[in-house]
Every structure is written in C-alpha cells, then in structure tokens.
Short mmCIF file of C-alpha atoms and ligand atoms in Angstrom, two decimals:
data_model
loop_
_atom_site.label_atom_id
_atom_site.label_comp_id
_atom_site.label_asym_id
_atom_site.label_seq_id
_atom_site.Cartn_x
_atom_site.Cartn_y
_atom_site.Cartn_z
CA UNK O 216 0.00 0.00 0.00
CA UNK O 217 1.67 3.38 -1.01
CA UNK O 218 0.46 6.72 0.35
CA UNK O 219 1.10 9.69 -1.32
CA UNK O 220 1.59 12.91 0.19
CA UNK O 221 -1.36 14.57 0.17
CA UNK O 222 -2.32 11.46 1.78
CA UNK O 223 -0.16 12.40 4.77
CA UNK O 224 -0.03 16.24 4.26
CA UNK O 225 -1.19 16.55 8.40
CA UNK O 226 -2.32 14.86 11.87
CA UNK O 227 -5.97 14.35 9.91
CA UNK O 228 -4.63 12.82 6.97
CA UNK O 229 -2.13 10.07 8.72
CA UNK O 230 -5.11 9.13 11.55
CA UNK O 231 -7.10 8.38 8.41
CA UNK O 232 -4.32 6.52 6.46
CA UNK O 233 -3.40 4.77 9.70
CA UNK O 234 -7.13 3.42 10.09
CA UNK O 235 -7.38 2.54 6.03
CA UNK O 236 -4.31 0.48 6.54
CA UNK O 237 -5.51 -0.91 10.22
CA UNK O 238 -9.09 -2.33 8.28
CA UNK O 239 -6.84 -4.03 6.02
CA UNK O 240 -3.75 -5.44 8.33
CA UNK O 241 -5.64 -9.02 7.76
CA UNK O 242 -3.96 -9.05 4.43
CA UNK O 243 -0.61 -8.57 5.43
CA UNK O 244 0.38 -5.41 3.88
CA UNK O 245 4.08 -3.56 3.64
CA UNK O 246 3.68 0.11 3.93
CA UNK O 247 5.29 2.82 1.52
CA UNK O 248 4.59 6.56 2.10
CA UNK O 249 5.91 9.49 0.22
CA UNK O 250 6.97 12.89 2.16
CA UNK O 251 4.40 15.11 3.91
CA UNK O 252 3.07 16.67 0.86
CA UNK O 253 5.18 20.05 -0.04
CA UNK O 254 8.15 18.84 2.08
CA UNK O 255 10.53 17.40 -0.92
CA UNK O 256 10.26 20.95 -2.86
CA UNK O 257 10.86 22.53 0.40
CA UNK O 258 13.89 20.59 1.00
CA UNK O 259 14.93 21.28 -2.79
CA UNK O 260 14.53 24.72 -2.47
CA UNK O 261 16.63 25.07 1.15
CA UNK O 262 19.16 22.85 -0.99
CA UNK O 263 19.03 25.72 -3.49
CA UNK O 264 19.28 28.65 -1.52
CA UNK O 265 22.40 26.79 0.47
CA UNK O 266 24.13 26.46 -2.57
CA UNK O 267 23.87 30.05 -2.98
CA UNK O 268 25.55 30.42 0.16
CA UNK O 269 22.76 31.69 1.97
CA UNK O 270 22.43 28.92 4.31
CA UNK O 271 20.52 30.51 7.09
CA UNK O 272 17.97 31.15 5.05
CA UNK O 273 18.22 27.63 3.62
CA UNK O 274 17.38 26.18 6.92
CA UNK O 275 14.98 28.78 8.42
CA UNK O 276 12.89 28.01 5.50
CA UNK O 277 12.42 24.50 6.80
CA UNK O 278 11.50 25.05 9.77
CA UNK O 279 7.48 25.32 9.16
CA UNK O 280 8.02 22.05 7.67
CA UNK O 281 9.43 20.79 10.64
CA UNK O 282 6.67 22.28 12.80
CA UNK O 283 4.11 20.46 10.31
CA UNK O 284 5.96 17.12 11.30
CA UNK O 285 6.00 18.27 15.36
CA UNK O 286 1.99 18.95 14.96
CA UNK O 287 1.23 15.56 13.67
CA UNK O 288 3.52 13.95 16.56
CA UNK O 289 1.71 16.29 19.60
CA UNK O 290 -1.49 15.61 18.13
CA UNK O 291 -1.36 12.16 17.07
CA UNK O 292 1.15 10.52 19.83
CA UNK O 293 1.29 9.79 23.61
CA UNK O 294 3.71 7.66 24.48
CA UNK O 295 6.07 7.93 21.41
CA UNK O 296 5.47 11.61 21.36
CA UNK O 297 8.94 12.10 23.15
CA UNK O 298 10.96 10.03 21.14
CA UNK O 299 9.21 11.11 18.12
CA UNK O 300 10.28 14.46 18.58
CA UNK O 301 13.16 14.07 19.54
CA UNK O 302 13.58 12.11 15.98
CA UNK O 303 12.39 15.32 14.34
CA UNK O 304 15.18 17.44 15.66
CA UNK O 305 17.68 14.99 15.07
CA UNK O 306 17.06 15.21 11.54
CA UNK O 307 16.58 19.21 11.69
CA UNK O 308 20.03 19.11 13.06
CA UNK O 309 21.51 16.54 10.33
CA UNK O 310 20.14 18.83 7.83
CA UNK O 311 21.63 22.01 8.84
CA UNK O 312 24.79 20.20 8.70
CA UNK O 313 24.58 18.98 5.42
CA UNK O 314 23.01 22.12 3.81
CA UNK O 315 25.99 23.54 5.36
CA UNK O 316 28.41 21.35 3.25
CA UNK O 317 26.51 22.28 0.32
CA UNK O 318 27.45 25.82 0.76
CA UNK O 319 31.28 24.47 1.70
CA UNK O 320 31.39 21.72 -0.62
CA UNK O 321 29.35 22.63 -3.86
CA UNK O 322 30.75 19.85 -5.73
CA UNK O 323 29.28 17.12 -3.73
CA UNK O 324 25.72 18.95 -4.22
CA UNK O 325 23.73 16.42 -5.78
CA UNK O 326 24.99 13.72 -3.28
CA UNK O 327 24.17 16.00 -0.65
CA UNK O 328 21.10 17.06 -1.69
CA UNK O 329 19.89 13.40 -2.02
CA UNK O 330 20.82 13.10 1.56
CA UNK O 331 18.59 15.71 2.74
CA UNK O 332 15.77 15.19 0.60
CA UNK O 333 15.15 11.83 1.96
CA UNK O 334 14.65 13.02 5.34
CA UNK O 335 10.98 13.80 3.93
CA UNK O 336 10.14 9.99 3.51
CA UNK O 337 12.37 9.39 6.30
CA UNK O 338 10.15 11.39 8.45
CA UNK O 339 6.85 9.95 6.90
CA UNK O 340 7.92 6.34 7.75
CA UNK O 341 9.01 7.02 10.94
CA UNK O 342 5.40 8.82 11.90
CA UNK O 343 3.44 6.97 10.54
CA UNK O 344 4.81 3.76 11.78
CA UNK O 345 4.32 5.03 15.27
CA UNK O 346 1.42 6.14 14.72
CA UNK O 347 0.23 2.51 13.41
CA UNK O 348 1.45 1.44 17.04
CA UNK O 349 -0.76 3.87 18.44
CA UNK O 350 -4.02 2.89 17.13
CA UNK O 351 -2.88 -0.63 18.34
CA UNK O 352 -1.07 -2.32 14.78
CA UNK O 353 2.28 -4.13 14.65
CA UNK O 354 3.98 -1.53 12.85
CA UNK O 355 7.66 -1.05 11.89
CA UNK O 356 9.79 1.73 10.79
CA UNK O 357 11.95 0.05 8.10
CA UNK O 358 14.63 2.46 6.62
CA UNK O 359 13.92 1.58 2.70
CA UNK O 360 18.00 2.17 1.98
CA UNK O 361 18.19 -1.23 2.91
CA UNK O 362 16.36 -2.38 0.64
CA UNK O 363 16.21 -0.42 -2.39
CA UNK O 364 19.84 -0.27 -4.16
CA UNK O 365 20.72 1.46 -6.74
CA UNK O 366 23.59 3.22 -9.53
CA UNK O 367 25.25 6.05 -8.35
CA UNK O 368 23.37 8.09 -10.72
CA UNK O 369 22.47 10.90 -7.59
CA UNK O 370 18.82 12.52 -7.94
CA UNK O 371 16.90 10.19 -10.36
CA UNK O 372 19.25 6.65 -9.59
CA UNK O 373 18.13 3.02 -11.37
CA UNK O 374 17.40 0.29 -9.04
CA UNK O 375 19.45 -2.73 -9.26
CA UNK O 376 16.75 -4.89 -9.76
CA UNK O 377 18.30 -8.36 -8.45
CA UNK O 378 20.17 -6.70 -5.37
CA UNK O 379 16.81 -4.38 -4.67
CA UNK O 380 14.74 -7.64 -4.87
CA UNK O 381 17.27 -10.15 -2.45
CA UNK O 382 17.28 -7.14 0.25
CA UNK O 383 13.83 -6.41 -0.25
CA UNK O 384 13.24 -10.08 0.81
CA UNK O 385 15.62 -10.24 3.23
CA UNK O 386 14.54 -7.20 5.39
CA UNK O 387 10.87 -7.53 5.19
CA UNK O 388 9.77 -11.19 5.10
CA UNK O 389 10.43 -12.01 8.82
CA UNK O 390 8.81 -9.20 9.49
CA UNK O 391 5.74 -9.99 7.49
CA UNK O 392 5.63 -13.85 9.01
CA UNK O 393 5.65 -12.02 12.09
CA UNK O 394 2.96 -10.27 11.19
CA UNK O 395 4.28 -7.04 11.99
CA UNK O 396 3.30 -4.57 9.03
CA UNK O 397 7.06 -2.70 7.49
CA UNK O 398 6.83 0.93 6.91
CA UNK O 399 9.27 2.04 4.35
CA UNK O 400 9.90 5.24 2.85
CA UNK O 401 9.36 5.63 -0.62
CA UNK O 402 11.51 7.21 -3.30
CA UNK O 403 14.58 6.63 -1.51
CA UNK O 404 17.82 4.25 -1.84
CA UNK O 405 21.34 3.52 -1.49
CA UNK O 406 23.80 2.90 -3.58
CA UNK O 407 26.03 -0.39 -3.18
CA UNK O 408 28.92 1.86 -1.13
CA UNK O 409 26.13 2.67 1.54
CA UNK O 410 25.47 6.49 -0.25
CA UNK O 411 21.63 7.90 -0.09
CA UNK O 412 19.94 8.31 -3.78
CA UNK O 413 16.60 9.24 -4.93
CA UNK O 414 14.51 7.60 -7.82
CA UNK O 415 13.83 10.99 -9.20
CA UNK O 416 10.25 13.19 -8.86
CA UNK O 417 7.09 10.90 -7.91
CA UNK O 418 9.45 8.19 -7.07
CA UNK O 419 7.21 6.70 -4.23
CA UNK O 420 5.00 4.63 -6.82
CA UNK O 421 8.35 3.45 -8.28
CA UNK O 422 9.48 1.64 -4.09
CA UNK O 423 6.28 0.30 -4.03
CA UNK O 424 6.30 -1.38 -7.44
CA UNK O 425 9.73 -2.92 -6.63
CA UNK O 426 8.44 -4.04 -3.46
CA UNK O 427 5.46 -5.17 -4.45
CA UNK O 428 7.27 -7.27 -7.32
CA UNK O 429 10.42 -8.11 -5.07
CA UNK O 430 7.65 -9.99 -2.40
CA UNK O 431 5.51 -11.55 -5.18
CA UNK O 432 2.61 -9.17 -3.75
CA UNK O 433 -0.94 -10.01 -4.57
CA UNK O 434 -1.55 -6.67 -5.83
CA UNK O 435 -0.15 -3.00 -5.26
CA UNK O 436 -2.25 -0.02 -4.03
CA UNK O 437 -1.70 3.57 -4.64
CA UNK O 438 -3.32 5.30 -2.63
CA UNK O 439 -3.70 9.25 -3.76
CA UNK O 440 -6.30 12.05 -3.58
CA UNK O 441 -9.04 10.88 -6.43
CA UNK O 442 -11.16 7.77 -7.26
CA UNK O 443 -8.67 5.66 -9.81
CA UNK O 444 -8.47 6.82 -13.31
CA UNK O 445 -11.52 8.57 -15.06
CA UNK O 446 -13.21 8.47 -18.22
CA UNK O 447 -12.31 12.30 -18.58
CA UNK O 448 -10.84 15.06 -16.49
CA UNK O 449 -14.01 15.74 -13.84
CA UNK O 450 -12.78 20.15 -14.35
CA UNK O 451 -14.20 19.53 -18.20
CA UNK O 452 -16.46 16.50 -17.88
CA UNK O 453 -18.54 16.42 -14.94
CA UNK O 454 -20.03 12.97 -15.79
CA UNK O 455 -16.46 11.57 -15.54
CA UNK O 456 -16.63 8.41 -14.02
CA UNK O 457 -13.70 5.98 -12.78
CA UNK O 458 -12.69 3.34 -15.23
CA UNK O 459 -12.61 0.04 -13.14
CA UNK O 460 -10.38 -1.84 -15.30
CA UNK O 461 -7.43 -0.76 -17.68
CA UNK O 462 -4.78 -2.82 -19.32
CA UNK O 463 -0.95 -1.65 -18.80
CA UNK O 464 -0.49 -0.53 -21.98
CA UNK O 465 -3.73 1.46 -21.55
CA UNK O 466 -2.39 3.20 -18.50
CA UNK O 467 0.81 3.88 -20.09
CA UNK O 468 -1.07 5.97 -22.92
CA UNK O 469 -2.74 8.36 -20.28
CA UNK O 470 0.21 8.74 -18.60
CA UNK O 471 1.46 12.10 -19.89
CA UNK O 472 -2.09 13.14 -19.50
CA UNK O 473 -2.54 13.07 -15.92
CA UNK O 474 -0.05 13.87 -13.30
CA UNK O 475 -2.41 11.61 -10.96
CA UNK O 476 -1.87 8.53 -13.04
CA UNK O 477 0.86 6.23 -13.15
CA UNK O 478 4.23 6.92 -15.05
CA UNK O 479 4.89 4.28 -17.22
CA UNK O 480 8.66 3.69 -15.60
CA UNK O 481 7.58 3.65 -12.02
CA UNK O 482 5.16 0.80 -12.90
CA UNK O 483 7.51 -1.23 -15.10
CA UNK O 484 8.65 -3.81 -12.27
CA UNK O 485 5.33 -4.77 -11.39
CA UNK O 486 4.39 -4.75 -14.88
CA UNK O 487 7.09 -7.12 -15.48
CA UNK O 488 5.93 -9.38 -12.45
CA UNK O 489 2.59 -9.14 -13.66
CA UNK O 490 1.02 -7.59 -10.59
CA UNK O 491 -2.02 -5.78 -10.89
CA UNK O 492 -2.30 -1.93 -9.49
CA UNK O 493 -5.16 -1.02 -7.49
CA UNK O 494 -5.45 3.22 -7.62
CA UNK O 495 -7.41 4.15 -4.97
CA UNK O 496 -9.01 6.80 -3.29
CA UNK O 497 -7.44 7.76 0.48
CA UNK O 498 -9.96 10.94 1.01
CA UNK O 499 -12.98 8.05 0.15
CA UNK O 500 -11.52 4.80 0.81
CA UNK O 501 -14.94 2.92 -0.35
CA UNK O 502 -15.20 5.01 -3.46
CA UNK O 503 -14.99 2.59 -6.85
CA UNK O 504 -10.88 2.03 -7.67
CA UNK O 505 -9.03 1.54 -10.95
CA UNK O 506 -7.44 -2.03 -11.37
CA UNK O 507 -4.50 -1.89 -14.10
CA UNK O 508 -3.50 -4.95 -14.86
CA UNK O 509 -2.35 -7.81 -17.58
CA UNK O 510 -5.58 -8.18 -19.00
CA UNK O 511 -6.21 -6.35 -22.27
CA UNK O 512 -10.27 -6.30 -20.77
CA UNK O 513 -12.15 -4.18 -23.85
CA UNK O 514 -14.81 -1.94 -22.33
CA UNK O 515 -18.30 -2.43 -23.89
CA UNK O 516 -18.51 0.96 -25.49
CA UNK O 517 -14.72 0.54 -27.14
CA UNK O 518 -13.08 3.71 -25.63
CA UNK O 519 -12.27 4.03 -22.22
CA UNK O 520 -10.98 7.45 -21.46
CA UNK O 521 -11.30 11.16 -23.27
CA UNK O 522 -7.62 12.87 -22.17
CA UNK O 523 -6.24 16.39 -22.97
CA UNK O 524 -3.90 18.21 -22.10
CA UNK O 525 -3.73 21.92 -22.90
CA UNK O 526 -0.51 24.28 -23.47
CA UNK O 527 0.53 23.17 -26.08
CA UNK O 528 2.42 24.33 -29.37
CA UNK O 529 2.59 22.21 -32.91
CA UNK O 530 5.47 22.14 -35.27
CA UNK O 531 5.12 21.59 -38.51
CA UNK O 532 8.50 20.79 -40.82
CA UNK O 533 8.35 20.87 -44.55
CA UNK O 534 11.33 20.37 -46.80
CA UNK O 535 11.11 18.75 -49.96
CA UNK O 536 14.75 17.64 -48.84
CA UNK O 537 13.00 15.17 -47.40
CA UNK O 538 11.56 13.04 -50.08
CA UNK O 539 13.76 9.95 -49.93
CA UNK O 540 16.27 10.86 -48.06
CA UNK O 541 17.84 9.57 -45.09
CA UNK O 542 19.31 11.60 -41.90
CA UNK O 543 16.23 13.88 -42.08
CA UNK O 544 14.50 12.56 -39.07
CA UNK O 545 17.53 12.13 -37.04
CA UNK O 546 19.35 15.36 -37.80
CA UNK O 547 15.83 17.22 -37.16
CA UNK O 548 15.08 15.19 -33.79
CA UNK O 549 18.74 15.91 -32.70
CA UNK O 550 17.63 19.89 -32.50
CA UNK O 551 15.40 18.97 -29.78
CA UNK O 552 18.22 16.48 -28.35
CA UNK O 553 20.12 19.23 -28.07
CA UNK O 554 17.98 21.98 -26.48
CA UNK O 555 16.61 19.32 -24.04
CA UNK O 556 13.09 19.14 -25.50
CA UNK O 557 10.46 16.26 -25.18
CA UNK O 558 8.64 15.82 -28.27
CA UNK O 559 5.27 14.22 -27.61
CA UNK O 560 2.99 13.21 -30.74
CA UNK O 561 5.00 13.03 -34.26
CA UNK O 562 2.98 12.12 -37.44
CA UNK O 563 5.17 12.40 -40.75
CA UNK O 564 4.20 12.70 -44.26
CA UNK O 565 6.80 12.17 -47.38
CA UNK O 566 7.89 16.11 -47.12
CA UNK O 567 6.73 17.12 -43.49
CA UNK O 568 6.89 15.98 -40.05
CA UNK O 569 4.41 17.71 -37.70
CA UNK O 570 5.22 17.28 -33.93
CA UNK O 571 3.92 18.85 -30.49
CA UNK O 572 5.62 20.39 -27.64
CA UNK O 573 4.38 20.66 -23.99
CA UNK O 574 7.27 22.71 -23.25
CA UNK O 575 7.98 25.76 -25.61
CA UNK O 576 10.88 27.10 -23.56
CA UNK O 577 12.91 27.07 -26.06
CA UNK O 578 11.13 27.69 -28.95
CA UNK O 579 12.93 30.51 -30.50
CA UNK O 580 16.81 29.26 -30.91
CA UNK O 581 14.85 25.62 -31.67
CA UNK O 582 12.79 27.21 -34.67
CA UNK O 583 16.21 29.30 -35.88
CA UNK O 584 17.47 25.24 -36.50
CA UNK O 585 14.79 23.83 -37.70
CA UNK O 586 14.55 26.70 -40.21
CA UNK O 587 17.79 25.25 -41.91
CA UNK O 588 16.18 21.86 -42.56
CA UNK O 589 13.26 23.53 -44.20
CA UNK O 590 9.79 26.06 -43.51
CA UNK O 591 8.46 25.77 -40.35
CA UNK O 592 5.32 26.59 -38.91
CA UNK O 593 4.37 27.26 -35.55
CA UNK O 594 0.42 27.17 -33.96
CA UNK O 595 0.50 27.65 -30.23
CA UNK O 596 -2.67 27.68 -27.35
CA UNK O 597 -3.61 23.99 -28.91
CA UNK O 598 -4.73 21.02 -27.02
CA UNK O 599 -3.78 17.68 -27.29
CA UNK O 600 -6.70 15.13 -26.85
CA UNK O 601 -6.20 11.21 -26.61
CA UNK O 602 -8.78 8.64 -26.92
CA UNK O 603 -7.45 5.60 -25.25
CA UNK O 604 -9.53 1.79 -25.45
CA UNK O 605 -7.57 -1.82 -26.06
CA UNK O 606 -10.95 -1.90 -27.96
CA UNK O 607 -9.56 0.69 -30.74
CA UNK O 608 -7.64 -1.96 -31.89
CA UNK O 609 -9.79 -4.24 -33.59
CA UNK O 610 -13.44 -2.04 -33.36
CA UNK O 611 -13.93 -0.67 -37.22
CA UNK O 612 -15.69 3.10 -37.32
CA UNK O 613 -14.13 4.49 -33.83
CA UNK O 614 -11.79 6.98 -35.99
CA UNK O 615 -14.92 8.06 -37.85
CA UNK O 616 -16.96 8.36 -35.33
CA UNK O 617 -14.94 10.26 -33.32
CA UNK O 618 -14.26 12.74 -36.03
CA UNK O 619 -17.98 12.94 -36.65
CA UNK O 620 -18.65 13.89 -33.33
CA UNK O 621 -16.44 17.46 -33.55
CA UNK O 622 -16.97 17.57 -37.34
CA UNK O 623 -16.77 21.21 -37.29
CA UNK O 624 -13.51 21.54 -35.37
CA UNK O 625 -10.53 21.62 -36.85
CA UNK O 626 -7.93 18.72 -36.23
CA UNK O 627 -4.68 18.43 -36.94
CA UNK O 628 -1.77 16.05 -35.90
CA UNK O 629 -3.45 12.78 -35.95
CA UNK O 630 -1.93 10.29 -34.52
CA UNK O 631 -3.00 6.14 -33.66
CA UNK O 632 0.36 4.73 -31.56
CA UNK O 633 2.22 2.05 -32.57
CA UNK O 634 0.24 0.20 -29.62
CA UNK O 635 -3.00 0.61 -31.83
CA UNK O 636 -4.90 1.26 -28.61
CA UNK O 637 -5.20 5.50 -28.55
CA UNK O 638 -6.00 7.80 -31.27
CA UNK O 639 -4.45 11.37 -30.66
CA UNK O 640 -5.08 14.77 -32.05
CA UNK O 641 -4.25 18.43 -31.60
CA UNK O 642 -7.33 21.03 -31.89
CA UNK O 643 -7.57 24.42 -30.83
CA UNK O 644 -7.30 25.28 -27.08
CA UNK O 645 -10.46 27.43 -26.81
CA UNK O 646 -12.21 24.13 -28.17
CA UNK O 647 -10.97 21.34 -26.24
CA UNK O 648 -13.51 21.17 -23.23
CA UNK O 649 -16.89 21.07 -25.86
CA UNK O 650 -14.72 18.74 -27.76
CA UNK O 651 -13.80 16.74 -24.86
CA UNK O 652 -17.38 17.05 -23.33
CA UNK O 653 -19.15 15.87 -26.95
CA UNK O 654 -16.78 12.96 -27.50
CA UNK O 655 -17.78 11.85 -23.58
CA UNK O 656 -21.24 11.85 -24.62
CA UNK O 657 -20.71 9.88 -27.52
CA UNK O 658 -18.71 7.00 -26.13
CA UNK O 659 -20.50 7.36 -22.11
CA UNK O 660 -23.81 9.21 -22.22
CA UNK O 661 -26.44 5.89 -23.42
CA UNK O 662 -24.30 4.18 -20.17
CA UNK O 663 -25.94 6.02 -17.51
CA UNK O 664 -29.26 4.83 -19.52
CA UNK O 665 -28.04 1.56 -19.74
CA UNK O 666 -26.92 1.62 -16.30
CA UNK O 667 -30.35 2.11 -15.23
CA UNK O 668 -32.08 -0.33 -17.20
CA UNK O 669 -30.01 -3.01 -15.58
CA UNK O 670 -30.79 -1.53 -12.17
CA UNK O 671 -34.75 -1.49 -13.39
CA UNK O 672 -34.79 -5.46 -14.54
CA UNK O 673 -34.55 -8.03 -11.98
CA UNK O 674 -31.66 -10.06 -11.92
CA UNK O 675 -31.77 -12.93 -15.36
CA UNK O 676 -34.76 -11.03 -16.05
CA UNK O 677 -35.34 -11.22 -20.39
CA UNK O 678 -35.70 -8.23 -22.46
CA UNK O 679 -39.60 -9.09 -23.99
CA UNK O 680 -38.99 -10.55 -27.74
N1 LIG P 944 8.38 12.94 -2.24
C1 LIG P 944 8.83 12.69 -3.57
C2 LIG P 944 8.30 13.76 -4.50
O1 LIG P 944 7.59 14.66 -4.07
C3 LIG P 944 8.49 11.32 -4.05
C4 LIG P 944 7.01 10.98 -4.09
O2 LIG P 944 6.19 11.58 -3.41
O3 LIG P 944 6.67 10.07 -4.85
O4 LIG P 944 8.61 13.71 -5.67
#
C-alpha cells in the first residue's frame, strides 16, 4: 500500500491513512509513504538557496516544515510523542549540517542534496509507523535504503533490480511472518557503497512497485487524492466516471495526461511481475478504484478514457529535402536532443513531419534550426486530446466516429500509436472542453441509460422478444 503525500499532508490525513491500513492489516500489507506533501520541494529549495551560500535562510525556510511534522507527533502521539520528537530534531540538526556542506562543498551537491531530501520519507515512515502502534497495529519503521539499491546516478538513480529484490526479501519477510506490518519510505535508496539516492520526482510509486514485485505481492495499491483513473478530467467532464479496469499498456497511454496517473517507468517492475495496481481513493476509501493490470479487458462501449492536455504548441516541418532521403529525421530530432526538449505526438508525411511540444521554452533558438532543414510553422494555445480503449484496436468506425462527433472543429496532428490502442489529435485550445465534453457523450452518455435499465430489470430477467 503506497500513500502519497497529500495522503499524509497533516495529523488528519495520517489518523485516516493509519485506520485505512488498520481495516486491512488481515492481508498482510508492507507500507510505503511518500513525504508530507510540499516537504521534498521545500527541501529542494533550502538545498538551493544553500548552494547560494545563503544557508541561514536555507534552513529557516524548513523550519514550518518541521513544525508540520512536530503537529502531527503532539497531536497524534502519547507515548512515542517524546521520542518522536526528539527524531524530528535529530534530523533538523543533520540537515543544517549537510546544507551547510553544500554551501562548503558545492561539488558534492547532488549527493548532498539526495541526503537531505530523503529526510521527507524518512520522516513519513518514521510517523506513521508510530502512529500505526498507536491505534494498536504491529507496525515497523523500516529504513527503505536497505532495501532499495541502486547506480550512483544521484537525484533520479536506477534500481538494481536483483540486489533491490534479495534485500527487499531479506529485510521484510520475517517481518511480514511475524505479522508485523514494514513501513518504508518511498523514493529513496542507497547505492552499493552505503550512499543515499533518490529515484527521481514521484518516485514513491516506483518503491512500491519494486516491493510489491520483489515480495511476489498479490496486488499493489496507490493510494492518492481521487477515485482511480476517469473516463475524462471531472474540471471539463462532470459525468467523468472511474474506469474500473485498464490494461498496462492502456495506463501507459494516459500517462502524460494526468499527473495523478501512473508513469509508465515507475510501474515497469510490477508490470514485469505481472502484478495488478489497485489506484485508490485515500480521502474516500470505499469510493470505486481503478485495477490496471495484464488483462487487455475491452470496455463495452470501445473507448475508455477522453484525455487532454492543454498548453501546447505544434510544429510543422516541410522540406522537400526530405523526399527519400535519409538523416532527415535524425538530424531534425537531434535539435530537440540538443535543447533538451520532449517531443510528444510526431505524425510524418513524405515532405513534413508535424510534432507537439508541452514545453515551448525554447522555442525561438529551436525554430532558428529547424529553419535550416526547411519552412516551419508554428500554432501555439492547442490542445492535445487522446482517446485511449484496447478496444480501438480491432473495433472498425471508432476513428470516424470520433471525427464525426467534432466535425466542425478543426484537427490536426493525428496520430493512432504504434500500440493501436489510442488515437491522438491536436485542436484548438479554446475548443478542447466542448470537444472533450461531446466525445464523452458519444462514447458514455447511453451508459448512464443503460446503467439504469439493468438496475430497473430483476436479476436474469429477459428483455420481452
Ligand atoms: N516525495 C517525492 C516527490 O515529491 C516522491 C514521491 O512523493 O513520490 O517527488
């Protein structure tokens, strides 16, 4: 079970995670929790400001995040209140040390700063484990550097999978058969030498996958702030509804739409053990879940989520220099390489490649290159919008019904993955919610009707005729 931070962002938040996980201490569950929400780009930032020598103000800006961590202890802890707090100024100390060194010894930064951003999950574990105790589970701190190892690449490191996986074991199986529930820290590792890494941004879900794979789990369960994955974002659709099943590689596509769902990477070693991932809903533990899993389940009405994603800007590349030649693509893909920019959709013709952008920071000196392979033009404030079903793939008339639906909207960019299972387009910003909202009723609205009818006919009932 992995807990996000806004599933621990105060004394509220961990009672209710702590009595989530007590219902379900029956099925024997390891514990991963993320930072108190906030706390990791609070401990970047000090890590910042240190390195630009102003150190005090690097570690007075922590200190309302240590207060946050001393409010949860007084108001959640009795007896373990002391030591608890006493834990919290240990690691306010240890921190002003090392931001200190980062000021002193700017070369070691990015080891450094490893070192003090883990004190977030550090913290987290530690808490909440104690807080377990208090509302009367077998709970235990485990410091997840023991288990997860990894390169030495500081900041976003790559587990060793077979090391990660025998330590993984090793630390938290007697625990388990002792039924004593392990509370690790997520996002955090060490390398083989015994040095503290990080598994880069949102690297919680990534722990729990490679625990959940290293034990064999039945199933991991993220636990964040909304009901699974939904059939559209609920700020544009407000019949959005939470898809119960998706297949990996249907996950995988909505990825880059939603910051709340899964990154492909994080999930790839419970992918590979072919565990399913419950998303689930800490705010409404009852409310419906998303399973992603193995099975490439099609959803009765083909398409199982609308996405967009807004802000962004379309290239589009036309040189006749093009026409059956070779070195094209990679000499124009190597602009981006070198200003550091993700291309998202590409769709080529013989003489053009269009592309998007989700980050146009560097637009200018890109578009001064790519004006030497050929004309360029440029169409910012679009949208991106992904239709995403495993039931794309073999269902004939999706593609023209979904351009039947926004008939009078102009689409450009289109786009069906090498997966076969999304079809992707770029439309005008100011028209992506009506676009997004008509395509919802065409592929959802005759399910709340149908969802009724089945509620309306007794059960085995037969439809008259
Ligand atoms: N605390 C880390 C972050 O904010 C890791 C995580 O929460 O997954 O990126």
């Amino acid at each position: 079970m992995k807990f996000g931070g806004t599933s621990v962002e105060d004394a509220p938040a961990f009672a209710n995670v702590a009595e989530i996980i007590r219902e379900r201490r029956a099925s024997r569950p390891v514990v991963v929790v993320s930072a108190m929400s906030r706390m990791t780009d609070a401990l970047l930032a000090s890590v910042r400001q240190a390195w630009d020598r102003d150190v005090r103000a690097a570690i007075l800006s922590l200190e309302y995040q240590f207060g946050r961590h001393n409010e949860v202890v007084s108001g959640l802890l009795t007896t373990e209140a002391g030591p608890m707090t006493v834990l919290v100024e240990n690691v306010r100390r240890e921190i002003g040390e090392l931001l200190r060194s980062v000021a002193t010894r700017p070369a070691l930064c990015l080891s450094l700063q490893d070192a003090i951003v883990s004190s977030g999950e550090r913290l987290s574990a530690a808490v909440l484990a104690a807080v377990l105790r208090q509302a009367g589970v077998a709970a235990r701190e485990v410091d997840a550097r023991r288990c997860i190892l990894t390169d030495e690449n500081h900041c976003c490191a790559t587990p060793l999978i077979k090391e990660t996986f025998l330590k993984t074991r090793e630390q938290l199986q007697q625990l388990i058969g002792d039924s004593v529930i392990p509370v690790l820290g997520g996002f955090i590792g060490s390398t083989v030498g015994g040095e503290t890494t990080t598994l880069g941004r949102g690297g919680s879900d990534y722990t729990a996958a490679l625990v959940g794979a290293a034990l064999s789990a039945r199933e991991v369960q993220i636990w964040t702030d909304v009901s699974g994955v939904l059939t559209a974002s609920p700020h544009v659709e407000g019949n959005a509804r939470t898809i119960p099943r998706l297949s990996y590689a249907e996950a995988a596509e909505l990825a880059y739409f939603g910051a709340k769902v899964l990154h492909p990477k994080t999930i790839q070693p419970a992918v590979e053990g072919g565990i399913p991932i419950r998303i689930c809903n800490s705010r409404s533990p009852t409310s419906p879940a998303t399973l992603v899993g193995a099975e490439r389940e099609t959803a009765p009405q083909t398409v199982k989520a609308i996405a967009h994603k807004t802000g962004i800007t379309t290239l589009q590349i036309t040189s006749a220099r093009m026409l059956g030649a070779y070195g094209f693509l990679r000499a124009l893909f190597e602009i981006f390489d070198r200003h550091r920019t993700a291309v998202d959709v590409v769709t080529t013709s013989e003489v053009s490649v269009s592309l998007s952008l989700d980050d146009a920071g560097n637009l200018p000196s890109i578009i001064e290159e790519l004006e030497r392979l050929g004309s360029v033009r440029v169409e910012q404030d679009q949208a991106i919008v992904c239709v995403v079903g495993e039931g794309l793939r073999s269902t004939p008339g999706i593609a023209a019904r979904i351009f039947s639906t926004i008939s009078d909207i102009n689409v450009s960019l289109i786009s069906q993955g090498a997966s076969r299972i999304n079809l992707t387009f770029a439309i005008d910003e100011e028209r992506v919610a009506e676009a997004v909202t008509r395509l919802h009723e065409e592929f959802f609205g005759d399910l709340k009707v149908k969802g009724r009818m089945s509620k309306v006919m007794a059960p085995g009932a037969q439809v008259a005729g």
